[in-house]
XYZ file of C-alpha atoms in Angstrom:
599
model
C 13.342 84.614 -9.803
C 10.538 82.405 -8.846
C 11.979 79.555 -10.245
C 15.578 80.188 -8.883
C 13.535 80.122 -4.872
C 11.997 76.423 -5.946
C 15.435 75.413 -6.707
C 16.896 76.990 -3.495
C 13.866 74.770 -1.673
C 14.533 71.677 -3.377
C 17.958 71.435 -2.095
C 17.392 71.968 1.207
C 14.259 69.930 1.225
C 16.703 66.956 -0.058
C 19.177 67.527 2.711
C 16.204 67.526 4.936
C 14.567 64.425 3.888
C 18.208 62.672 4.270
C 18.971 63.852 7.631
C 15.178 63.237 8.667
C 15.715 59.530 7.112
C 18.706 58.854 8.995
C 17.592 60.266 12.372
C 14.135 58.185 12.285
C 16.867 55.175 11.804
C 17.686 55.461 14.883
C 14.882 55.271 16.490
C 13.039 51.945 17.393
C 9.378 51.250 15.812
C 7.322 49.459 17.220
C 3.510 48.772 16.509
C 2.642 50.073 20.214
C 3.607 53.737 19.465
C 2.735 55.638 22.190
C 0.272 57.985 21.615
C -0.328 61.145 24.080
C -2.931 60.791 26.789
C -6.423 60.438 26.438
C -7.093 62.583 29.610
C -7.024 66.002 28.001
C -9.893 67.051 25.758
C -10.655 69.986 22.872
C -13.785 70.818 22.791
C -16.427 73.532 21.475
C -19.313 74.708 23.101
C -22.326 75.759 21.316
C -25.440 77.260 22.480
C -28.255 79.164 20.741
C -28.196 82.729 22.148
C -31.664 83.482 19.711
C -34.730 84.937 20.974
C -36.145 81.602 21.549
C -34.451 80.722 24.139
C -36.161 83.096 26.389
C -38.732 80.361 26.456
C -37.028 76.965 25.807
C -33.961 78.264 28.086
C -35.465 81.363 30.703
C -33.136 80.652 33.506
C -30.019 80.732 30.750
C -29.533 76.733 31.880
C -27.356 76.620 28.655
C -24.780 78.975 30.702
C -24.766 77.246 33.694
C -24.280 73.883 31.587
C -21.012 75.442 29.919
C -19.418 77.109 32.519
C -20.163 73.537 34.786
C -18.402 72.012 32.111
C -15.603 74.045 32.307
C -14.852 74.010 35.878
C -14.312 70.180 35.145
C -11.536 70.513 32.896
C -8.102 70.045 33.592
C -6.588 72.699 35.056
C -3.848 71.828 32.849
C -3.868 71.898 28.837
C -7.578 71.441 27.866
C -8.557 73.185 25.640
C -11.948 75.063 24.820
C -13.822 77.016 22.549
C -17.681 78.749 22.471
C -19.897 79.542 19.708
C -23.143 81.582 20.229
C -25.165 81.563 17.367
C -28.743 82.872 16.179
C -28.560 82.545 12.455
C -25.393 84.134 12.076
C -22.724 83.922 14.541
C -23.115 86.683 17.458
C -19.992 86.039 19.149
C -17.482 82.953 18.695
C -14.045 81.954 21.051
C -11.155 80.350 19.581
C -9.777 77.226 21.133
C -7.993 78.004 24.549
C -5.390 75.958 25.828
C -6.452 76.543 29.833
C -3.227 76.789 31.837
C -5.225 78.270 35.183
C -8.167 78.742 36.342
C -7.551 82.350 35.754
C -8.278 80.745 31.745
C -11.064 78.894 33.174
C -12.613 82.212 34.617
C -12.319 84.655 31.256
C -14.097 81.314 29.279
C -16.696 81.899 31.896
C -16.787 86.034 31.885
C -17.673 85.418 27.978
C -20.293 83.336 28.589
C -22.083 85.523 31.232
C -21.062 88.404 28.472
C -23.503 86.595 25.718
C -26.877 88.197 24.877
C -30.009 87.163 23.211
C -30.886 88.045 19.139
C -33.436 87.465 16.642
C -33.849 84.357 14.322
C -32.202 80.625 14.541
C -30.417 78.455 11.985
C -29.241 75.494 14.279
C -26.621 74.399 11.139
C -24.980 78.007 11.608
C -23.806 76.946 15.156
C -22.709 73.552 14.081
C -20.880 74.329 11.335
C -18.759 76.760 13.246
C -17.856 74.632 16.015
C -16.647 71.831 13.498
C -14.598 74.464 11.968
C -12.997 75.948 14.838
C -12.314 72.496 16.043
C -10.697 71.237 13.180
C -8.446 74.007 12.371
C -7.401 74.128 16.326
C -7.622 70.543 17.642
C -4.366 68.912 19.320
C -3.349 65.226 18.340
C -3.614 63.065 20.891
C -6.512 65.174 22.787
C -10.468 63.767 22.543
C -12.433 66.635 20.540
C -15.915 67.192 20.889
C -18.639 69.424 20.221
C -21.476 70.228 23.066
C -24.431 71.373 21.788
C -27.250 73.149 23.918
C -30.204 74.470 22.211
C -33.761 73.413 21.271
C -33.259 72.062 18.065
C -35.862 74.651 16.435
C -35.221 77.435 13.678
C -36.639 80.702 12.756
C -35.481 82.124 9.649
C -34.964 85.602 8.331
C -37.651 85.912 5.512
C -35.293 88.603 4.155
C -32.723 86.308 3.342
C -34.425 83.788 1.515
C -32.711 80.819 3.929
C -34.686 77.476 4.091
C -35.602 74.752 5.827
C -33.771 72.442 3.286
C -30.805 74.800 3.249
C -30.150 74.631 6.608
C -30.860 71.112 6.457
C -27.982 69.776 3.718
C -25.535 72.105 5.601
C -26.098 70.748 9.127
C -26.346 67.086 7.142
C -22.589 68.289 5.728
C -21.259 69.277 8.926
C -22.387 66.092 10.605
C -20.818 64.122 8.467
C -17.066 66.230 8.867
C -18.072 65.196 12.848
C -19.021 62.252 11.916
C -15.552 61.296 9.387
C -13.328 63.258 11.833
C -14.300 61.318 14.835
C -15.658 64.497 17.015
C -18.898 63.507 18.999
C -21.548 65.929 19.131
C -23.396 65.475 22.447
C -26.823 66.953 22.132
C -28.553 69.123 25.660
C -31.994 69.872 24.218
C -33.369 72.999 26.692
C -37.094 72.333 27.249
C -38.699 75.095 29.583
C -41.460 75.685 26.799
C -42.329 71.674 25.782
C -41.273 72.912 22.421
C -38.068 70.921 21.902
C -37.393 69.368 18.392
C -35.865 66.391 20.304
C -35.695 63.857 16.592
C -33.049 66.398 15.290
C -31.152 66.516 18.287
C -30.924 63.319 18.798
C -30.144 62.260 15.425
C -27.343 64.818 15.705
C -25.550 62.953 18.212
C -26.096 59.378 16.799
C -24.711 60.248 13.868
C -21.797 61.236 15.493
C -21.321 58.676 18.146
C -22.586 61.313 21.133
C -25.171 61.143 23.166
C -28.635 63.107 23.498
C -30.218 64.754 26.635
C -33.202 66.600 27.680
C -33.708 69.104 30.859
C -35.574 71.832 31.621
C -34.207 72.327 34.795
C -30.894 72.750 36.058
C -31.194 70.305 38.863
C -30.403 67.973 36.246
C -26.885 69.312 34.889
C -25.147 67.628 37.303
C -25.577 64.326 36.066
C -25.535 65.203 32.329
C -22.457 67.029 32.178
C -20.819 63.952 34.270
C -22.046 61.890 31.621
C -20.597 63.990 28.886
C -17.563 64.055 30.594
C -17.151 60.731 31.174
C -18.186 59.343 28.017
C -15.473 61.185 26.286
C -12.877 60.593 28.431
C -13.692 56.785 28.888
C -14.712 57.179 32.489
C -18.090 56.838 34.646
C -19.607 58.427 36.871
C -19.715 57.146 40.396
C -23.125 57.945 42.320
C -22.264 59.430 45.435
C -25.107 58.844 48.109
C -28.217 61.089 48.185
C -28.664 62.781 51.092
C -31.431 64.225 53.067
C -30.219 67.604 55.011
C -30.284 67.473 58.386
C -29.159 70.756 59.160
C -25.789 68.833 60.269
C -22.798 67.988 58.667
C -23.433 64.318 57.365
C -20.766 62.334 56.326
C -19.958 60.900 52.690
C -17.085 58.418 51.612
C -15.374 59.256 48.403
C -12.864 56.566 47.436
C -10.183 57.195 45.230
C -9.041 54.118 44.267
C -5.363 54.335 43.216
C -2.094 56.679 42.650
C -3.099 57.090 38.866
C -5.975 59.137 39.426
C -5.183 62.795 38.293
C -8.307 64.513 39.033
C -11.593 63.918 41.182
C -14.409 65.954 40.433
C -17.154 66.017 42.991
C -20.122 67.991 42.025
C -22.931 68.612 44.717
C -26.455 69.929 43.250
C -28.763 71.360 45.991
C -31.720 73.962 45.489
C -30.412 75.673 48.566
C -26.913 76.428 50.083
C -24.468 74.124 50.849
C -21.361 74.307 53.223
C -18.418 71.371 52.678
C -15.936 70.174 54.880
C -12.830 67.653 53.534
C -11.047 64.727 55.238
C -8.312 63.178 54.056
C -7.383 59.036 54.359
C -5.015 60.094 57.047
C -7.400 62.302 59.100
C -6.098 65.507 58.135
C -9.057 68.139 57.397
C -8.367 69.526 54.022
C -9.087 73.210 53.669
C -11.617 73.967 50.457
C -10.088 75.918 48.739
C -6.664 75.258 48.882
C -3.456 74.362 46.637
C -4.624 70.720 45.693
C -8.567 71.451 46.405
C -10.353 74.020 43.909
C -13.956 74.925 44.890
C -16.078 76.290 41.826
C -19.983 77.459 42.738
C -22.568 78.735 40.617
C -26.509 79.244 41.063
C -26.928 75.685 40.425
C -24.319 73.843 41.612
C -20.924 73.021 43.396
C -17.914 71.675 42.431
C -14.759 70.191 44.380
C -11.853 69.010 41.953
C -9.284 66.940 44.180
C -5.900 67.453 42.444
C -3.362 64.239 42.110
C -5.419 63.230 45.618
C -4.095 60.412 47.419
C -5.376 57.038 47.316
C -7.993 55.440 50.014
C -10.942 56.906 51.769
C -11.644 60.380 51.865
C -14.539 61.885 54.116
C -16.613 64.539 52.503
C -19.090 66.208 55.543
C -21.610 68.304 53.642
C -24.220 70.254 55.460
C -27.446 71.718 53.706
C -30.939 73.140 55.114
C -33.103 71.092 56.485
C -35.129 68.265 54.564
C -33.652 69.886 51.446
C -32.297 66.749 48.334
C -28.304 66.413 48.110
C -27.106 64.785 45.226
C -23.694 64.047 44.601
C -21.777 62.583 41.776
C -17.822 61.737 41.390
C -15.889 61.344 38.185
C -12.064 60.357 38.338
C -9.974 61.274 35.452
C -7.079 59.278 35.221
C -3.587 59.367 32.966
C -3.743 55.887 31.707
C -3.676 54.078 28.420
C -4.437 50.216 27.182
C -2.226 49.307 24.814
C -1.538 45.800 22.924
C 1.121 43.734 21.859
C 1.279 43.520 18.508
C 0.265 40.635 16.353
C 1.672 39.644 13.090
C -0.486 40.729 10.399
C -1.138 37.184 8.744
C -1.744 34.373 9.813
C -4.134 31.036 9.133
C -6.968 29.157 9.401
C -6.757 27.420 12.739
C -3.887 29.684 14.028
C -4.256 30.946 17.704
C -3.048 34.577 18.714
C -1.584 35.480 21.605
C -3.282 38.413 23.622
C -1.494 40.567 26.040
C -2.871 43.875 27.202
C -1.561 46.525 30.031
C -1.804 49.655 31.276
C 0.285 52.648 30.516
C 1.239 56.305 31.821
C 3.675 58.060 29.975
C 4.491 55.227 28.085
C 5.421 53.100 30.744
C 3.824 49.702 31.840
C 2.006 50.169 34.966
C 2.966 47.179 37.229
C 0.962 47.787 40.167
C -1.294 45.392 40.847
C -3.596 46.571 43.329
C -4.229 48.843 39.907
C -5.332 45.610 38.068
C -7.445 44.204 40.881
C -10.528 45.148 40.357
C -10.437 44.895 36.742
C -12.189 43.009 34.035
C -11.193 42.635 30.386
C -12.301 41.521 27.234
C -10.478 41.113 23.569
C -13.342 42.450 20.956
C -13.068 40.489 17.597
C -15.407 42.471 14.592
C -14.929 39.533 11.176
C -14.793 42.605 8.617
C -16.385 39.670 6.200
C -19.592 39.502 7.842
C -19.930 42.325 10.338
C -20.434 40.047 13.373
C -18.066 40.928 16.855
C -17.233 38.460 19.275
C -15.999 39.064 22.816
C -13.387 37.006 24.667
C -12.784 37.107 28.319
C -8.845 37.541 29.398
C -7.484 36.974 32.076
C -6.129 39.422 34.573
C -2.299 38.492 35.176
C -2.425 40.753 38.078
C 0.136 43.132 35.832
C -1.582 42.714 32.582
C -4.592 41.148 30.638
C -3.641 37.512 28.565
C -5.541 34.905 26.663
C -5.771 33.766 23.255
C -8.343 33.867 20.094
C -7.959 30.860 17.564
C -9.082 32.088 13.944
C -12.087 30.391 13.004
C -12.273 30.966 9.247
C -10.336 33.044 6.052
C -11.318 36.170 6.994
C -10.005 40.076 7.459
C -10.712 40.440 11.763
C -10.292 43.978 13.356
C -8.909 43.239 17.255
C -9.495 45.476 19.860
C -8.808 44.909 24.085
C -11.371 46.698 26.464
C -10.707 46.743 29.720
C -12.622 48.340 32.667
C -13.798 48.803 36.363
C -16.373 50.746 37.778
C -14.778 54.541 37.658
C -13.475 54.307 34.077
C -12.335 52.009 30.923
C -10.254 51.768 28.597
C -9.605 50.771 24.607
C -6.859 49.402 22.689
C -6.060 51.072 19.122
C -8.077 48.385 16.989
C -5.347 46.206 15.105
C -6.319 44.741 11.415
C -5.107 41.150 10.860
C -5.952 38.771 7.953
C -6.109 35.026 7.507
C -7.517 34.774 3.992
C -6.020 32.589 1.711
C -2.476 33.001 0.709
C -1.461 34.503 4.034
C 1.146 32.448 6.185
C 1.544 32.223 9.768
C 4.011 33.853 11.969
C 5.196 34.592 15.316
C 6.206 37.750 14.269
C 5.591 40.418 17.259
C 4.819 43.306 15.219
C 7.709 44.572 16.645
C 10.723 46.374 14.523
C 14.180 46.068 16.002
C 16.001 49.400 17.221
C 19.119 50.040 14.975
C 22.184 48.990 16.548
C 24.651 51.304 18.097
C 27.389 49.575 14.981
C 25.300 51.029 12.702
C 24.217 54.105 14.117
C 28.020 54.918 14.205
C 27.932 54.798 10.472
C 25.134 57.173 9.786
C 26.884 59.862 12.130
C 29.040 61.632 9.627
C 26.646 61.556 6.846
C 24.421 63.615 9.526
C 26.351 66.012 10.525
C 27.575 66.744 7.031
C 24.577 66.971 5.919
C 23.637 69.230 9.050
C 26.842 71.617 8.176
C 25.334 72.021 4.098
C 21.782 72.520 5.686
C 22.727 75.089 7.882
C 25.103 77.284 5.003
C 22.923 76.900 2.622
C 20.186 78.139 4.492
C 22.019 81.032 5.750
C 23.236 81.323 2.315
C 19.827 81.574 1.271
C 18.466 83.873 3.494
C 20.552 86.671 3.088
C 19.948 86.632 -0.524
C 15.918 86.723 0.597
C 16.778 89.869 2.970
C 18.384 92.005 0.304
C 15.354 91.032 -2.336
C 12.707 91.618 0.052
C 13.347 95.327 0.847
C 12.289 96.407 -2.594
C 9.968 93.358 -3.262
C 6.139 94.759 -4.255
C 2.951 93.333 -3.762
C -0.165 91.669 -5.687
C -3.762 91.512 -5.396
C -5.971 93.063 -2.782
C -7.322 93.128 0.898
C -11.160 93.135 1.403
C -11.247 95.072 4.572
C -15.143 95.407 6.793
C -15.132 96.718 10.524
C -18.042 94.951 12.776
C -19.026 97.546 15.163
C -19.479 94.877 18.362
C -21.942 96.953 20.456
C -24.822 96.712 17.567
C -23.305 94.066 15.254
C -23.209 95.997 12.081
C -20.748 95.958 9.515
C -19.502 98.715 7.088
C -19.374 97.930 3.395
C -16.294 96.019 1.885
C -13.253 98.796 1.474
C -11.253 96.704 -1.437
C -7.471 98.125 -1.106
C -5.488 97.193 -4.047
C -1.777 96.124 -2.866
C 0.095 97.081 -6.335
C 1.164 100.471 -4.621
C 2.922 99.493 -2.292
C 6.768 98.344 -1.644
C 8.725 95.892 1.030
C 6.291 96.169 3.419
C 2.817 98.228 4.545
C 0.610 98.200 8.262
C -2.970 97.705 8.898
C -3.072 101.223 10.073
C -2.418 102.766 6.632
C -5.013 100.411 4.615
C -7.480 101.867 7.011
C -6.478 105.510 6.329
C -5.087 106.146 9.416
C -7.837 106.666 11.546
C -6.840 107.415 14.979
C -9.208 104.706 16.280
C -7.419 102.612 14.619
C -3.986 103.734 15.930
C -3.035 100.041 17.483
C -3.094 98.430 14.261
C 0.285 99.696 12.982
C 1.413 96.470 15.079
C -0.117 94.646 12.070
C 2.653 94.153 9.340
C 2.477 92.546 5.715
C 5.234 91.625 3.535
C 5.259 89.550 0.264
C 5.628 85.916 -0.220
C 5.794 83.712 -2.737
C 3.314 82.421 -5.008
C 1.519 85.121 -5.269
C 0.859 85.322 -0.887
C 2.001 87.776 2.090
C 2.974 87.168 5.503
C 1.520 89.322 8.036
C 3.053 89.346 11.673
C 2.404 91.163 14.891
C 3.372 92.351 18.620
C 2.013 89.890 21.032
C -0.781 92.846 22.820
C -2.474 91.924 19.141
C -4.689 89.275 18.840
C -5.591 87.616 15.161
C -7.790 84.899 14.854
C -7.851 82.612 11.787
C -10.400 80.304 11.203
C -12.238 80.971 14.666
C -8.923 80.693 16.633
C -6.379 82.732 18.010
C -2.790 82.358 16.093
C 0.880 83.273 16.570
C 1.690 85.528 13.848
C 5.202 86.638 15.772
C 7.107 84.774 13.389
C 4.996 85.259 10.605
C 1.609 84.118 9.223
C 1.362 83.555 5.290
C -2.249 84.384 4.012
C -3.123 83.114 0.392
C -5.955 83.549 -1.989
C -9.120 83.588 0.061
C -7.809 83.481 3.790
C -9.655 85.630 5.961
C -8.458 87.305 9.408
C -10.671 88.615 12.585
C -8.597 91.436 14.322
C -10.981 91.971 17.437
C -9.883 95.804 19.192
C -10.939 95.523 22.621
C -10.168 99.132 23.063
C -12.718 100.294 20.588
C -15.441 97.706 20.705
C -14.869 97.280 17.403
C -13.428 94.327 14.741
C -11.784 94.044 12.257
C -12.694 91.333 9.214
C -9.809 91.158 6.443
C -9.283 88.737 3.507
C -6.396 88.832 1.536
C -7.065 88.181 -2.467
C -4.469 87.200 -5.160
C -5.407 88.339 -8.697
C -3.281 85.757 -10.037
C -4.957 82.897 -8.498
C-alpha cells in the first residue's frame, strides 16, 4: 500500500510542478527581486541565570538590558525569543511574533520570572539560541543572537563536562552563526572585575557582532542603541546631555523624513524623570497616547514615536536638580537600496553603469528631499586578489549614478552603500566576471515579463491541469479517510514530565505504539492521570514512512525545537523529533519523543 501512496504523490506532484511552471511564466524576473524589509528583526536573547551572576550581574543588569531591548522593537511583527541557561537550560521562550505591546509585556513578565541556579556552561546558552533561531527565523527579517553573561564557566564535577567540551561545542555553534549569517553581539556583565572579556569578544567577531562591557546600567542605553542599530543598518543620533535644572529644558528631536517608521528616544537618568512632547506644528503630544508609547524601568525611559511626522519635534524633559540626562535617538525606517542589474560578463576595459535608489514596498522612492542629505559609494571586492575599492556616485537627487571601468580579467563582487547620519543602507552584492572568454553586453540583467499573447496560451493548460489536481486529490483523500480509521501504529514514545517548580524530571516511561488503532491521546499514554486531564486535546494518528501526526485545540501549546508550533492542521513527528508540552495549570511539562523502530 505504501507504494500505491508514492504513486498517488507522484501524480499530483507532476500536475503541480506544471501548473507551478506555467504560473511563474507569467510573472516578470528581474535581478532586483524585491526582498521583504530589513526593518523587522528575529532575535534570541540569552543571559546566564547561574549563581555567578550574583556577583558579575547583582543588580540583574542582564534583565534590564533585555526587556530595554524589547521595548524597542516594532510593535509590529518582530519577533523574539529568551534563553536562560546555567549549564543546562532553566527556562527557554520560543520565537514570538510581537503583535502588541501586550506581547511585548508577557516577554518581559518571563524575564522578571527567571531565577538564579548552580553551575555555567556558556556553549549551553549559545547553542540553544542558534537552534531556536534557526528552526523559527522569518526570511526577509535580520536574526541575531544577544548574549549577556560573563563569559566564565563552572562545571558540574558530577558530570564529567570539560573545559574543551564546552569549548568545540560553542566553537560549532559559532560557526552555524557564523555560516547562517546571525550576529552574536556580546554584553559582558562586570560588577565583580571577573569578566572573561577574550571569549566574549571573540564570540562576536566571529560572527560579525559586536562586544561590550558594563557594570552598570547607566550604560545600557547606549549599548542596546548600538545593537539595535547595527543590525538594522541605522545609528544612533546623540541627543544633547543635559544638566537638570529642576525645569523643563527643551530638546530638538528631528525626524528627518515621511519614511521613518519608528523613533525611539531613550532617556537614562539615576533619578526620576518627567517628559513633555511637542509636535512640528505646536501641538503638545500626550505620552502615552495612540502614536506615543512610554516604556520605564529602574534604569531607564523610553518614548517610541510611531509613523511621526517629519520636522522638528520639541522634547521638554525635567529631572532633579544637577542630576546627568542622557539621551539617545534611533530612527527605524522601511527602506531598501537596491541596484540595477549588470550583465554578468563583460571585458577588459568595459565600463558599467551604476544606478542605485531607494525602495519601500518595492517602489522607487522619488522624493528628493529623501536623497538630500545623502552620500553614496559603489564597493568593488576583485575576488582574485581580495583587495575592495570604493567609488563615489553621484546623488541624482532621485537616485545614486556613476560608473566603474574594469581594470583587469578578474571575478569582482559589486555592492552600493549608501548613507546619512541616522541610518544606511546596502545593496545585495552582485558577482560579475571579465576573465577571459567573457564578452561584453548591455544586457540589464533584466528578464522580460511574458506577454499577455502568450499568457493566453498557457490558460487552458492551467486550468485543466487545476480541474485533474483538484479530483485527484479529492479522489485521493477519501481513499486515505476510509484506510486511516483502522490504520495501526509503529515504534514508541519516550515520555519524561519536568516538574517546573524544582526542575526535576521523572525517568523515561517508553510506551510502545503497536497496541493501538486509528488514533490514541496524550492523556491515555500517561495513564490517565487526572493531572493530566488537558492533554486528551493532544491527538496522534499514523503517517507514512513509518511517522505520526499529532494535532491539537488551540488552549494547547507544543513547542518543537524551542518554538511554539501550529499543530491544528497537523504536525508529522519522525524518528527522533522531540516535543515540549508545557501545562501551565500544573506547573508541570511535558518532554515527548516519538521513535520509529523501523528507522
Amino acid at each position: 500500500m505504501f507504494s500505491r501512496d508514492r504513486k498517488w504523490f507522484l501524480v499530483i506532484g507532476i500536475i503541480c510542478t506544471m501548473i507551478m511552471t506555467s504560473i511563474l511564466a507569467w510573472q516578470p524576473q528581474t535581478a532586483n527581486a524585491s526582498s521583504s524589509s530589513a526593518s523587522k528583526v528575529d532575535a534570541v536573547l540569552v543571559v546566564d541565570v547561574s549563581n555567578s551572576m550574583n556577583t558579575s550581574d547583582p543588580g540583574k543588569i542582564g534583565n534590564e538590558a533585555m526587556k530595554m531591548f524589547i521595548d524597542m522593537l516594532s510593535t509590529q511583527n518582530d519577533k523574539v525569543g529568551i534563553v536562560a541557561y546555567t549549564d543546562v537550560v532553566q527556562r527557554e521562550k520560543a520565537l514570538l511574533n510581537i503583535t502588541s505591546e501586550a506581547d511585548k509585556q508577557e516577554l518581559k513578565a518571563f524575564i522578571d520570572g527567571l531565577n538564579r541556579g548552580a553551575y555555567t556552561d556558556t556553549s549551553v546558552g549559545v547553542k540553544e539560541a542558534s537552534r531556536i533561531l534557526q528552526d523559527g527565523k522569518t526570511a526577509g527579517h535580520a536574526p541575531m543572537i544577544v548574549m549577556l553573561a560573563d563569559g566564565n564557566n563552572d562545571f558540574n564535577k558530577t558530570t564529567g563536562r570539560t573545559e574543551s567540551q564546552s569549548d568545540q561545542d560553542m566553537a560549532q555553534a559559532v560557526a552555524e552563526a557564523k555560516n547562517s549569517g546571525v550576529p552574536i553581539y556580546t554584553i559582558g556583565l562586570n560588577a565583580d572585575g571577573k569578566l572573561n572579556k577574550n571569549k566574549l569578544a571573540d564570540i562576536a567577531q566571529q560572527t560579525g557582532g559586536k562586544s561590550f562591557i558594563t557594570s552598570s546600567a547607566d550604560d545600557l542605553p547606549n549599548i542596546l542603541s548600538e545593537i539595535f542599530a547595527s543590525n538594522l543598518k541605522l545609528k544612533v543620533v546623540p541627543l544633547q546631555s543635559i544638566t537638570a535644572n529642576g525645569d523643563y529644558q527643551d530638546v530638538t528631536v528631528t525626524v528627518p523624513n515621511d519614511s521613518v517608521l519608528e523613533a525611539n528616544i531613550s532617556i537614562m537618568s539615576s533619578k526620576p524623570v518627567d517628559a513633555r512632547l511637542i509636535d512640528p506644528s505646536g501641538n503638545t503630544k500626550p505620552i502615552p497616547s495612540g502614536d506615543v508609547l512610554l516604556s520605564k524601568s529602574k534604569s531607564y525611559s523610553l518614548i517610541k514615536l510611531l509613523k511621526p511626522v517629519a520636522g522638528d519635534w520639541k522634547l521638554q524633559v525635567k529631572g532633579v536638580q544637577q542630576d546627568q540626562i542622557d539621551i539617545n535617538l534611533v530612527f527605524n525606517y522601511d527602506l531598501e537600496l537596491k541596484m540595477d542589474a549588470p550583465s554578468a560578463k563583460y571585458k577588459k576595459g568595459d565600463a558599467i553603469q551604476i544606478r542605485s535608489y531607494l525602495t519601500s514596498n518595492s517602489q522607487h522612492l522619488q522624493d528628493q528631499e529623501l536623497y538630500a542629505n545623502m552620500n553614496a559609494v559603489l564597493k568593488v571586492k576583485d575576488l582574485d586578489s581580495g583587495t575592495t575599492n570604493e567609488v563615489p556616485l553621484t546623488n541624482a537627487g532621485d537616485s545614486f549614478t556613476g560608473s566603474y571601468t574594469i581594470p583587469d580579467e578578474h571575478d569582482y563582487e559589486l555592492t552600493v552603500r549608501a548613507e546619512e547620519k541616522s541610518f544606511y543602507r546596502e545593496t545585495q552584492p552582485v558577482t560579475i566576471s571579465a576573465k577571459a572568454g567573457a564578452t561584453s553586453s548591455t544586457n540589464t540583467g533584466t528578464t522580460q515579463p511574458t506577454t499577455p499573447a502568450e499568457k493566453s496560451k498557457l490558460l487552458p493548460l492551467i486550468l485543466l491541469g487545476l480541474g485533474l489536481l483538484v479530483l485527484l486529490a479529492a479522489a485521493y483523500f477519501i481513499w486515505k479517510a476510509v484506510k486511516k480509521a483502522n490504520r495501526g501504529f509503529v515504534g514508541q514514545i519516550v515520555l519524561e514530565i519536568r516538574d517546573e517548580n524544582t526542575g526535576e524530571k521523572t525517568y523515561p516511561q517508553y510506551k510502545k505504539l503497536n497496541t493501538f488503532r486509528g488514533k490514541f491521546n496524550l492523556h491515555q499514554l500517561l495513564q490517565l492521570a487526572p493531572e493530566f486531564a488537558g492533554t486528551d486535546k493532544v491527538v496522534f494518528t499514523p503517517a507514512n514512512q513509518d511517522r505520526i501526526i499529532v494535532r491539537s485545540t488551540a488552549e494547547i501549546t507544543i513547542e518543537k525545537s524551542g518554538r511554539a508550533v501550529d499543530t491544528g492542521n497537523g504536525l508529522e513527528l519522525k524518528n527522533g523529533d522531540r516535543l515540549t508540552i508545557p501545562l501551565a495549570s500544573v506547573d508541570k511539562t511535558i518532554l515527548l519523543e516519538f521513535i520509529s523502530v523501523n528507522s
